[in-house]
Each structure stands twice: as C-alpha cells, then as structure tokens.
Amino acid sequence: METYYTPDDLPKFEQIGKDAPELAKKFFDYYQAVFSEGELTEREKALIALAVAHAVQCPYCIDAYTQTCLEKGSNPAEMTEAVHVAVAIRGGGISGPRGSNAKYY
Amino acid sequence: MRPELANREPTTSREERLSIPTFYQTLLKHRLKLVKDAVSTLQINVGLLCNQSCRHCHLEAGAGRSEIMSARTMDQVFALARTGDFKTIDITGGAPEMHPQIDDFNERLTPHAPRMILRSNLTALARKGPSLMTLLKDNAVIITASLPSLNEVQSETVRGGGTFLSGIATLKKLNRLGYGQPESGLELNLVSNPAGAFLPPPQAGLEKRFHTVLAQKYGIAFNNLFSFANVPLGRYRRWLIQSNNFDAYINKLAAAFNPCTVPGLMCRTMLSVSWDGYLYDCDFNQAAGLPLENHPSHISAMTPPIPAGRSIAAGYHCYTCTAGSGFT
C-alpha cells in the first residue's frame, strides 16, 4: 500500500545532505554534539528525544529513539514514563487555553 | 552431520539474500586473519537440559532437552583438563546445575586450572539447594550468572515468569556466602543480554548502573558485569525471524564490525567441548554446527596442545562478537 511513512526509509535519513551537503554537515555535526555525553548522559538524552519524538509525532524518530533508548540501557518502564511527560505537557498545552477562556462564560 | 543439526535451516540463506558479506570477506577487507592463539580456556557444555527456555538461547536449551554429557565423556574431558595446561575451565549448559554429576565433576576439575567458572541462570542453582553453593564456595569457583535486565518485566520477557525475583533471591544467598563481597576471593559476575532485537549498551556504564541499582534496591553486590549482544542462532534466530526483526538485526551487527575486536576474540584462546564430546572453537560455533577446523573431531581423539596458527571456523554469527566494543 502507498504510504508517506515506510520503515525502509529510515536508514536513508542522511540523504537529506544530497542537495545541500554543507548545511547537512553542519546539521549532523550539531546533532551528534547534542546527543553526546555532557551534563546529561547519552541515556538521559535519548529518553528526552523519545518524549519529544512522541510530541512531534514523527514515526521515524519514535522508531529510532525506541531502539536507541534500549541500546543505552533504558527499560520500557522508564521509556513509558518519559512519553507520559510528553503526554502531560501536550495535555496541559491543550487544557490551558480552556482555563484562560473562562472569561467568556 | 550430527542428527540434531540435520533439520536446521542453513544459517546462511537469509544473510546471502540480504547481500551481507561473509565474515571471511570482511576479515579480508580489513587484512585480518582469524587464527588460534595458545589455547588457555577449556569450555565444557555439560548438556542442553535447562529449567528455563530463554528466548535468546542460541543452543535452544530447555526442560525438554535430554542431551547431557555421559560419564564416559566426562572422564575424557577430565583427562584432557589434566594434561592440557588450561588457565580457565568454564562449565556451561543448558543449566549445568541440572547435570546429576555436576558436584563431582566440579570437584575433579578444580585442581586442574587456576580459574574455574560455573555459568548459572540462578534459578537452577536455587533449585539445586545449598550443597552445590557450598561446594562452589569451598573450591572458590567463579560464578557467572545471567541477569538480562534490572527491570523485572524486561528480564522475564526473555527468561520466563518468576525468574527475576528468584534470581535476586539467589544472588542474596550467594552474597551471604561471601560471593561478590570485597576481599572474600569469591568472584560473582553477572551477564546482561538485551531483552529484544537491539544491541547492548556500553558495558562500563551499564555495569555502574547495575552496581548502583542492585545495591540500593536489593542490597546485592557483585564483581563484574559482562554485557553481550545476542547471537542470531537457535531460538533467538527464530524469534528474530518471527518478529520480523532479523534483517535489521543482522544488518546492524555487520555494520557495527569493529576490526579492533578481532585480536581479542574468545575463540582464539578457547576450546569448546559439546555435551557429546565434539570439539569447537566456541559455544556459538557449537550452536551453528561449525566444528573445529570445519570437520567433526571428538575429544577421544584429541591430543593437546592445539597448535597456534590454525584457522578458526566462522559464520555470519561471528559478527555478534565483533560488533561495537565486541565480545571477547
């Protein structure tokens, strides 16, 4: 079936550099630096990425960071909690305006 | 061909379809050779009988497997151990604790190597009762125990219900005997395997976490953690295929080939004996049915030492030991 998202396309991500290699290099260097160990561990950063991936609803990112989280030593319970953080923030983002619009009634 | 290998899917067909280079081709590309060094470890698989049927078991051990080492083969192993000048003797299975002669076998072998290792899934050791634990302690046998994950659900996905807390209880008992405690001289090591179709985290970081979590949550101490990737053979291979994870997994292993791991691979210094006395370069070659030097040789016809420089039998599964920081 034709679809916008196919798992086989995930490994082709680096092809985004084909038409703008210099910009792609800057992006990939930055990306790698962001996910390297710093004040936060690589494991913690992968959990944040998993939560953000769910918030932005990117299937490729969800797939990639599910695998990365597991390979950095996180377990499904930790990963589920991370996703719930995204759910709570998204939920708050949806509920907040409802509260502030109470002035109309 | 040995009868239990006759009905297996050839372990190359899928890899060939995926155009994965053979392990030899990859070695050649990196100008590397995989040859025997001086053999220092004798690994003995005393049988495929096990109280668990772990999803990642490359040997497909389980309660339904009746293959265990005979007394005659044990005598032949003992004769080899006595003359072979091995630094390490490593007893594995299945669950070696379930072999009826395991106590006697341990006692007999202990004087013939400075390091004696028993691999345990912990639950079989608990079933065996305190006598074996005491014997292992008295002979300062190193216990290398399987604990796939710190998470109960994740661990039991691989090993089956009830295994996690039973394992934790056994680790506590071993700690009480002195295992894993500083200055006791009783070494307790843990092995963690990924609970799915992914590679293990870097060992150093994972070991730190295991130390912290096991100490804080359960008051458990241990010496070292070894973190290994699962080998796409046997039951694990079948699960990868059934769950549609095989292609991505084998591609990932091959892509993660690290030439720096080759000099330290365990197959270079190991002689692995199967339950029926046949000889292999390692436990994984046993599972793959790749005998020493690619032709079946039996311990009864073996005269040590194995000369250094002999080529080592290899297959696609060897990518498991060379992925990332490797399995040495």
Coordinates of C-alpha atoms in Angstrom, one line a residue:
Chain A
M1 CA 0.0 0.0 0.0
E2 CA 1.3 3.5 -0.8
T3 CA 2.1 5.4 2.3
Y4 CA 4.1 8.5 3.3
Y5 CA 6.0 6.6 6.0
T6 CA 7.9 3.3 5.3
P7 CA 10.4 1.8 7.8
D8 CA 12.8 1.2 4.9
D9 CA 13.2 5.0 4.5
L10 CA 14.6 5.5 8.0
P11 CA 18.2 4.5 7.1
K12 CA 18.0 6.9 4.1
F13 CA 17.8 9.9 6.5
E14 CA 21.4 11.1 5.7
Q15 CA 20.4 11.6 2.1
I16 CA 19.0 14.9 3.2
G17 CA 22.5 16.1 2.5
K18 CA 22.4 15.3 -1.2
D19 CA 21.4 18.7 -2.4
A20 CA 22.9 20.8 0.4
P21 CA 26.0 19.0 1.7
E22 CA 27.5 21.8 3.7
L23 CA 24.3 22.6 5.5
A24 CA 23.8 18.8 6.2
K25 CA 27.3 18.5 7.6
K26 CA 26.7 21.4 10.0
F27 CA 23.4 19.9 11.0
F28 CA 24.8 16.4 11.5
D29 CA 27.8 17.7 13.5
Y30 CA 25.5 19.7 15.7
Y31 CA 23.1 16.7 16.1
Q32 CA 26.0 14.5 17.1
A33 CA 27.2 17.1 19.6
V34 CA 23.8 17.5 21.1
F35 CA 23.5 13.8 21.8
S36 CA 27.0 13.3 23.1
E37 CA 27.5 12.9 26.9
G38 CA 27.6 16.3 28.6
E39 CA 25.9 17.4 31.8
L40 CA 23.3 14.8 30.8
T41 CA 24.2 11.2 29.9
E42 CA 23.5 9.8 26.5
R43 CA 20.9 7.6 28.1
E44 CA 19.0 10.6 29.6
K45 CA 19.2 12.5 26.3
A46 CA 17.8 9.5 24.4
L47 CA 14.8 9.4 26.8
I48 CA 14.2 13.2 26.2
A49 CA 14.4 12.5 22.5
L50 CA 11.9 9.7 22.8
A51 CA 9.5 12.0 24.6
V52 CA 10.0 14.8 22.0
A53 CA 9.6 12.3 19.2
H54 CA 6.1 11.4 20.5
A55 CA 5.2 15.1 21.0
V56 CA 6.1 15.9 17.4
Q57 CA 4.5 12.6 16.2
C58 CA 7.4 11.6 14.0
P59 CA 7.2 7.8 13.4
Y60 CA 10.8 7.7 12.2
C61 CA 12.0 9.4 15.4
I62 CA 9.8 7.2 17.6
D63 CA 11.2 4.1 16.0
A64 CA 14.8 5.3 16.1
Y65 CA 14.7 6.5 19.7
T66 CA 12.9 3.5 21.0
Q67 CA 15.8 1.4 19.7
T68 CA 18.4 4.0 21.0
C69 CA 16.8 4.1 24.4
L70 CA 17.0 0.3 24.7
E71 CA 20.6 0.3 23.5
K72 CA 21.6 3.0 26.0
G73 CA 20.2 0.8 28.8
S74 CA 16.8 2.2 29.5
N75 CA 13.9 -0.2 30.1
P76 CA 10.3 0.0 28.9
A77 CA 9.0 1.4 32.2
E78 CA 11.4 4.3 32.0
M79 CA 10.6 4.9 28.4
T80 CA 6.9 4.9 29.1
E81 CA 7.3 7.4 31.9
A82 CA 9.3 9.7 29.5
V83 CA 6.5 9.5 27.0
H84 CA 4.0 10.4 29.7
V85 CA 5.9 13.6 30.4
A86 CA 5.3 14.5 26.8
V87 CA 1.6 13.5 27.1
A88 CA 1.3 15.6 30.3
I89 CA 2.9 18.7 28.6
R90 CA 0.8 18.2 25.4
G91 CA -2.3 17.7 27.6
G92 CA -1.5 20.8 29.6
G93 CA -1.0 22.7 26.4
I94 CA -4.4 21.7 25.2
S95 CA -6.2 22.2 28.6
G96 CA -4.5 25.6 29.4
P97 CA -6.3 27.8 26.9
R98 CA -9.6 26.2 28.0
G99 CA -9.0 27.6 31.5
S100 CA -7.9 31.0 30.3
N101 CA -11.0 31.3 28.1
A102 CA -13.3 31.0 31.1
K103 CA -13.7 34.8 30.9
Y104 CA -16.4 34.3 28.2
Y105 CA -18.8 32.5 30.4
Chain B
M1 CA 26.4 -34.4 10.2
R2 CA 25.1 -34.7 13.8
P3 CA 21.4 -35.7 13.9
E4 CA 20.3 -32.6 15.8
L5 CA 21.8 -30.3 13.1
A6 CA 20.2 -32.1 10.2
N7 CA 16.9 -30.3 10.1
R8 CA 18.1 -26.8 10.7
E9 CA 17.6 -24.0 8.2
P10 CA 21.1 -23.3 6.8
T11 CA 22.3 -20.2 8.7
T12 CA 23.5 -18.5 5.6
S13 CA 20.4 -18.4 3.3
R14 CA 18.9 -15.3 4.8
E15 CA 22.2 -13.4 5.1
E16 CA 23.0 -14.2 1.5
R17 CA 19.7 -12.9 0.4
L18 CA 20.5 -9.6 2.2
S19 CA 23.9 -9.5 0.4
I20 CA 25.8 -9.4 3.7
P21 CA 29.4 -10.1 3.1
T22 CA 30.7 -13.3 4.7
F23 CA 32.7 -12.9 7.8
Y24 CA 35.8 -14.1 6.0
Q25 CA 35.2 -11.4 3.3
T26 CA 35.1 -8.7 6.0
L27 CA 38.2 -10.0 7.6
L28 CA 40.0 -10.0 4.2
K29 CA 38.8 -6.4 3.6
H30 CA 40.5 -5.4 6.8
R31 CA 43.5 -7.5 6.1
L32 CA 42.8 -9.6 9.2
K33 CA 43.1 -13.3 9.9
L34 CA 41.2 -15.3 12.5
V35 CA 43.6 -17.9 13.8
K36 CA 44.1 -19.8 17.0
D37 CA 46.4 -18.4 19.6
A38 CA 47.7 -20.5 22.5
V39 CA 44.5 -22.2 24.0
S40 CA 44.1 -21.2 27.6
T41 CA 40.3 -21.8 28.2
L42 CA 38.6 -25.1 28.2
Q43 CA 34.8 -24.6 27.9
I44 CA 32.6 -27.6 28.7
N45 CA 29.0 -27.7 27.8
V46 CA 27.6 -30.4 30.1
G47 CA 24.2 -30.6 28.3
L48 CA 21.2 -28.8 26.9
L49 CA 18.9 -29.7 29.8
C50 CA 17.7 -26.5 31.4
N51 CA 14.8 -25.4 33.7
Q52 CA 14.3 -22.3 31.5
S53 CA 13.6 -21.8 27.8
C54 CA 15.1 -18.3 27.3
R55 CA 14.1 -16.5 24.2
H56 CA 17.7 -15.6 23.4
C57 CA 19.2 -19.1 23.9
H58 CA 21.3 -19.9 20.8
L59 CA 21.6 -23.5 21.9
E60 CA 17.8 -23.9 22.4
A61 CA 18.3 -25.4 25.8
G62 CA 15.2 -26.3 27.8
A63 CA 13.4 -28.8 30.0
G64 CA 12.5 -30.9 27.0
R65 CA 16.2 -31.5 26.1
S66 CA 17.6 -34.8 27.2
E67 CA 21.1 -34.3 25.9
I68 CA 23.5 -34.4 28.8
M69 CA 27.2 -35.3 29.0
S70 CA 27.8 -39.0 29.7
A71 CA 30.1 -40.2 32.5
R72 CA 32.5 -41.5 29.8
T73 CA 32.7 -38.1 28.1
M74 CA 33.2 -36.5 31.5
D75 CA 36.2 -38.9 32.0
Q76 CA 37.6 -37.9 28.6
V77 CA 37.2 -34.2 29.5
F78 CA 38.9 -34.7 32.8
A79 CA 41.8 -36.5 31.1
L80 CA 42.1 -33.5 28.7
A81 CA 41.9 -31.0 31.6
R82 CA 44.7 -32.8 33.5
T83 CA 47.1 -32.7 30.6
G84 CA 46.0 -29.5 28.8
D85 CA 47.6 -26.8 31.0
F86 CA 44.4 -24.6 30.8
K87 CA 44.3 -21.3 32.7
T88 CA 40.5 -21.4 32.9
I89 CA 37.9 -24.1 32.9
D90 CA 34.4 -22.8 32.1
I91 CA 31.4 -25.0 32.7
T92 CA 28.2 -24.2 30.9
G93 CA 25.0 -25.6 29.5
G94 CA 21.9 -25.6 29.5
A95 CA 21.8 -25.3 33.2
P96 CA 24.9 -27.1 34.3
E97 CA 23.4 -27.4 37.9
M98 CA 20.9 -29.9 36.5
H99 CA 23.5 -32.4 35.4
P100 CA 23.3 -35.2 38.0
Q101 CA 27.2 -35.4 38.3
I102 CA 27.9 -31.7 38.4
D103 CA 29.1 -31.7 42.0
D104 CA 31.6 -34.5 41.4
F105 CA 32.7 -33.0 38.0
N106 CA 33.4 -29.6 39.7
E107 CA 35.5 -31.3 42.4
R108 CA 37.5 -33.3 40.0
L109 CA 38.2 -30.4 37.6
T110 CA 39.0 -27.7 40.2
P111 CA 42.7 -28.6 40.8
H112 CA 43.5 -28.5 37.1
A113 CA 43.0 -24.8 36.4
P114 CA 43.7 -21.6 38.3
R115 CA 40.3 -20.3 37.3
M116 CA 37.2 -22.4 37.4
I117 CA 33.9 -20.8 36.2
L118 CA 30.3 -22.1 36.5
R119 CA 27.7 -20.4 34.4
S120 CA 24.4 -20.2 36.1
N121 CA 20.9 -18.9 35.3
L122 CA 20.5 -18.6 39.1
T123 CA 17.1 -20.3 39.2
A124 CA 18.6 -23.8 38.6
L125 CA 21.2 -23.0 41.3
A126 CA 18.4 -22.2 43.7
R127 CA 16.6 -25.5 42.9
K128 CA 19.7 -27.5 43.4
G129 CA 19.8 -26.4 47.1
P130 CA 22.7 -25.2 49.3
S131 CA 25.0 -28.2 48.8
L132 CA 26.2 -27.1 45.4
M133 CA 26.6 -23.5 46.5
T134 CA 28.8 -24.6 49.4
L135 CA 30.9 -26.8 47.2
L136 CA 31.4 -23.9 44.8
K137 CA 32.4 -21.7 47.6
D138 CA 34.8 -24.2 49.1
N139 CA 36.5 -24.6 45.7
A140 CA 36.4 -20.8 45.1
V141 CA 34.6 -21.5 41.8
I142 CA 33.7 -18.2 39.9
I143 CA 30.0 -17.9 39.4
T144 CA 28.9 -16.1 36.2
A145 CA 25.2 -15.6 36.4
S146 CA 22.7 -14.4 33.9
L147 CA 20.6 -11.3 34.7
P148 CA 19.4 -9.8 31.5
S149 CA 18.0 -6.6 32.9
L150 CA 17.4 -4.7 36.2
N151 CA 13.7 -4.5 35.2
E152 CA 11.5 -7.4 36.2
V153 CA 9.2 -7.3 33.2
Q154 CA 12.0 -6.9 30.7
S155 CA 14.0 -9.7 32.2
E156 CA 11.1 -12.1 32.4
T157 CA 10.2 -11.3 28.7
V158 CA 13.4 -13.2 27.9
R159 CA 13.6 -15.8 30.7
G160 CA 10.0 -16.5 31.7
G161 CA 7.7 -15.6 34.7
G162 CA 9.1 -15.8 38.2
T163 CA 12.7 -15.9 37.2
F164 CA 13.6 -12.3 38.2
L165 CA 12.8 -12.4 41.9
S166 CA 14.1 -16.0 42.1
G167 CA 17.4 -14.8 40.6
I168 CA 17.6 -11.9 43.0
A169 CA 17.0 -14.2 46.0
T170 CA 19.8 -16.5 44.8
L171 CA 22.2 -13.5 44.4
K172 CA 21.4 -12.6 48.0
K173 CA 22.2 -16.1 49.2
L174 CA 25.5 -16.0 47.2
N175 CA 26.3 -12.7 48.8
R176 CA 25.7 -14.2 52.3
L177 CA 28.2 -17.0 51.4
G178 CA 30.7 -14.3 50.6
Y179 CA 30.3 -14.2 46.8
G180 CA 30.8 -10.8 45.3
Q181 CA 32.0 -9.3 48.6
P182 CA 35.2 -7.4 48.8
E183 CA 38.3 -9.3 50.0
S184 CA 36.4 -12.6 50.0
G185 CA 38.2 -14.1 47.0
L186 CA 34.8 -15.4 45.8
E187 CA 34.0 -13.9 42.4
L188 CA 30.4 -13.3 41.3
N189 CA 30.0 -11.9 37.8
L190 CA 26.8 -11.0 36.0
V191 CA 25.9 -11.3 32.4
S192 CA 23.3 -9.0 30.8
N193 CA 21.8 -9.7 27.4
P194 CA 19.5 -7.3 25.6
A195 CA 15.8 -8.3 26.0
G196 CA 15.0 -7.9 22.4
A197 CA 16.2 -7.1 18.9
F198 CA 18.7 -4.4 19.9
L199 CA 22.4 -4.2 20.8
P200 CA 23.6 -3.9 24.4
P201 CA 24.5 -0.6 26.0
P202 CA 28.2 0.2 26.5
Q203 CA 29.5 -2.2 29.2
A204 CA 31.2 0.3 31.6
G205 CA 28.1 2.5 32.0
L206 CA 25.8 -0.5 32.4
E207 CA 28.0 -2.1 35.0
K208 CA 27.9 1.1 37.0
R209 CA 24.1 1.2 36.9
F210 CA 23.8 -2.5 37.8
H211 CA 26.1 -1.8 40.8
T212 CA 24.0 1.2 41.9
V213 CA 20.6 -0.3 41.4
L214 CA 21.3 -3.7 42.8
A215 CA 22.9 -2.3 45.9
Q216 CA 20.2 0.3 46.5
K217 CA 17.2 -1.7 45.7
Y218 CA 18.2 -5.2 46.8
G219 CA 21.4 -4.8 48.8
I220 CA 23.3 -7.0 46.3
A221 CA 27.0 -6.8 45.5
F222 CA 28.8 -8.4 42.6
N223 CA 32.3 -8.1 40.9
N224 CA 31.9 -7.6 37.2
L225 CA 29.1 -7.2 34.6
F226 CA 29.6 -8.6 31.1
S227 CA 27.2 -7.2 28.5
F228 CA 26.8 -9.3 25.4
A229 CA 24.8 -9.0 22.2
N230 CA 22.5 -11.9 21.5
V231 CA 23.7 -14.3 18.8
P232 CA 21.3 -14.8 15.9
L233 CA 21.3 -18.6 16.1
G234 CA 18.9 -21.1 17.6
R235 CA 15.8 -19.9 19.4
Y236 CA 16.9 -16.2 19.2
R237 CA 17.3 -16.5 15.4
R238 CA 13.7 -18.0 15.2
W239 CA 12.3 -15.2 17.3
L240 CA 14.1 -12.5 15.2
I241 CA 12.5 -14.1 12.1
Q242 CA 9.1 -14.5 13.6
S243 CA 9.0 -10.9 14.9
N244 CA 10.3 -9.5 11.6
N245 CA 13.4 -8.2 13.2
F246 CA 16.0 -10.5 11.6
D247 CA 17.0 -8.4 8.6
A248 CA 17.5 -5.2 10.6
Y249 CA 19.4 -7.0 13.4
I250 CA 21.9 -8.9 11.2
N251 CA 22.5 -5.7 9.1
K252 CA 23.2 -3.8 12.3
L253 CA 25.6 -6.4 13.6
A254 CA 27.5 -6.5 10.3
A255 CA 27.6 -2.7 10.0
A256 CA 29.0 -2.5 13.6
F257 CA 32.0 -4.7 12.7
N258 CA 35.0 -3.3 14.7
P259 CA 38.4 -4.7 13.4
C260 CA 39.9 -3.9 16.8
T261 CA 37.9 -6.7 18.5
V262 CA 39.4 -9.5 16.3
P263 CA 42.7 -9.9 18.2
G264 CA 40.9 -10.4 21.5
L265 CA 38.1 -12.7 20.4
M266 CA 37.5 -15.6 22.8
C267 CA 37.5 -18.2 20.1
R268 CA 41.2 -17.5 19.6
T269 CA 42.1 -18.9 23.0
M270 CA 39.2 -21.3 23.7
L271 CA 38.5 -25.0 23.1
S272 CA 34.8 -25.7 23.5
V273 CA 33.5 -29.2 24.1
S274 CA 29.9 -30.1 23.4
W275 CA 27.8 -32.4 25.6
D276 CA 28.6 -35.4 23.3
G277 CA 32.4 -34.7 23.3
Y278 CA 32.8 -32.9 19.9
L279 CA 35.2 -30.0 19.7
Y280 CA 34.5 -26.4 18.6
D281 CA 36.3 -23.1 18.7
C282 CA 33.5 -21.6 20.8
D283 CA 30.0 -22.1 22.1
F284 CA 28.4 -20.2 19.2
N285 CA 30.1 -22.5 16.6
Q286 CA 28.6 -25.4 18.6
A287 CA 25.1 -23.8 18.0
A288 CA 25.9 -23.2 14.4
G289 CA 27.2 -26.7 13.8
L290 CA 30.7 -25.5 12.8
P291 CA 33.2 -27.9 14.2
L292 CA 36.9 -27.2 14.9
E293 CA 38.7 -26.8 11.6
N294 CA 35.4 -27.4 9.8
H295 CA 35.4 -31.2 10.3
P296 CA 34.0 -33.1 13.2
S297 CA 36.6 -34.1 15.8
H298 CA 36.0 -35.9 19.1
I299 CA 37.7 -35.4 22.4
S300 CA 38.6 -39.1 22.5
A301 CA 41.0 -38.4 19.5
M302 CA 42.3 -35.2 20.9
T303 CA 45.9 -34.7 22.0
P304 CA 46.8 -31.3 23.4
P305 CA 48.0 -28.7 22.8
I306 CA 46.1 -27.3 19.8
P307 CA 48.8 -25.6 17.7
A308 CA 48.6 -21.8 17.4
G309 CA 48.0 -20.5 13.9
R310 CA 45.2 -22.9 12.9
S311 CA 42.3 -21.2 11.2
I312 CA 39.1 -20.7 13.1
A313 CA 35.7 -21.8 11.7
A314 CA 33.5 -18.7 11.2
G315 CA 30.0 -17.8 10.0
Y316 CA 27.7 -14.8 9.9
H317 CA 27.0 -15.2 13.6
C318 CA 30.6 -14.1 14.2
Y319 CA 29.5 -10.5 13.6
T320 CA 28.0 -10.7 17.0
C321 CA 31.4 -10.8 18.7
T322 CA 32.9 -8.1 16.6
A323 CA 30.0 -5.5 16.9
G324 CA 31.0 -2.3 18.7
S325 CA 33.2 -3.0 21.7
G326 CA 32.8 -6.7 21.0
F327 CA 32.5 -9.9 22.9
T328 CA 35.9 -11.1 24.0

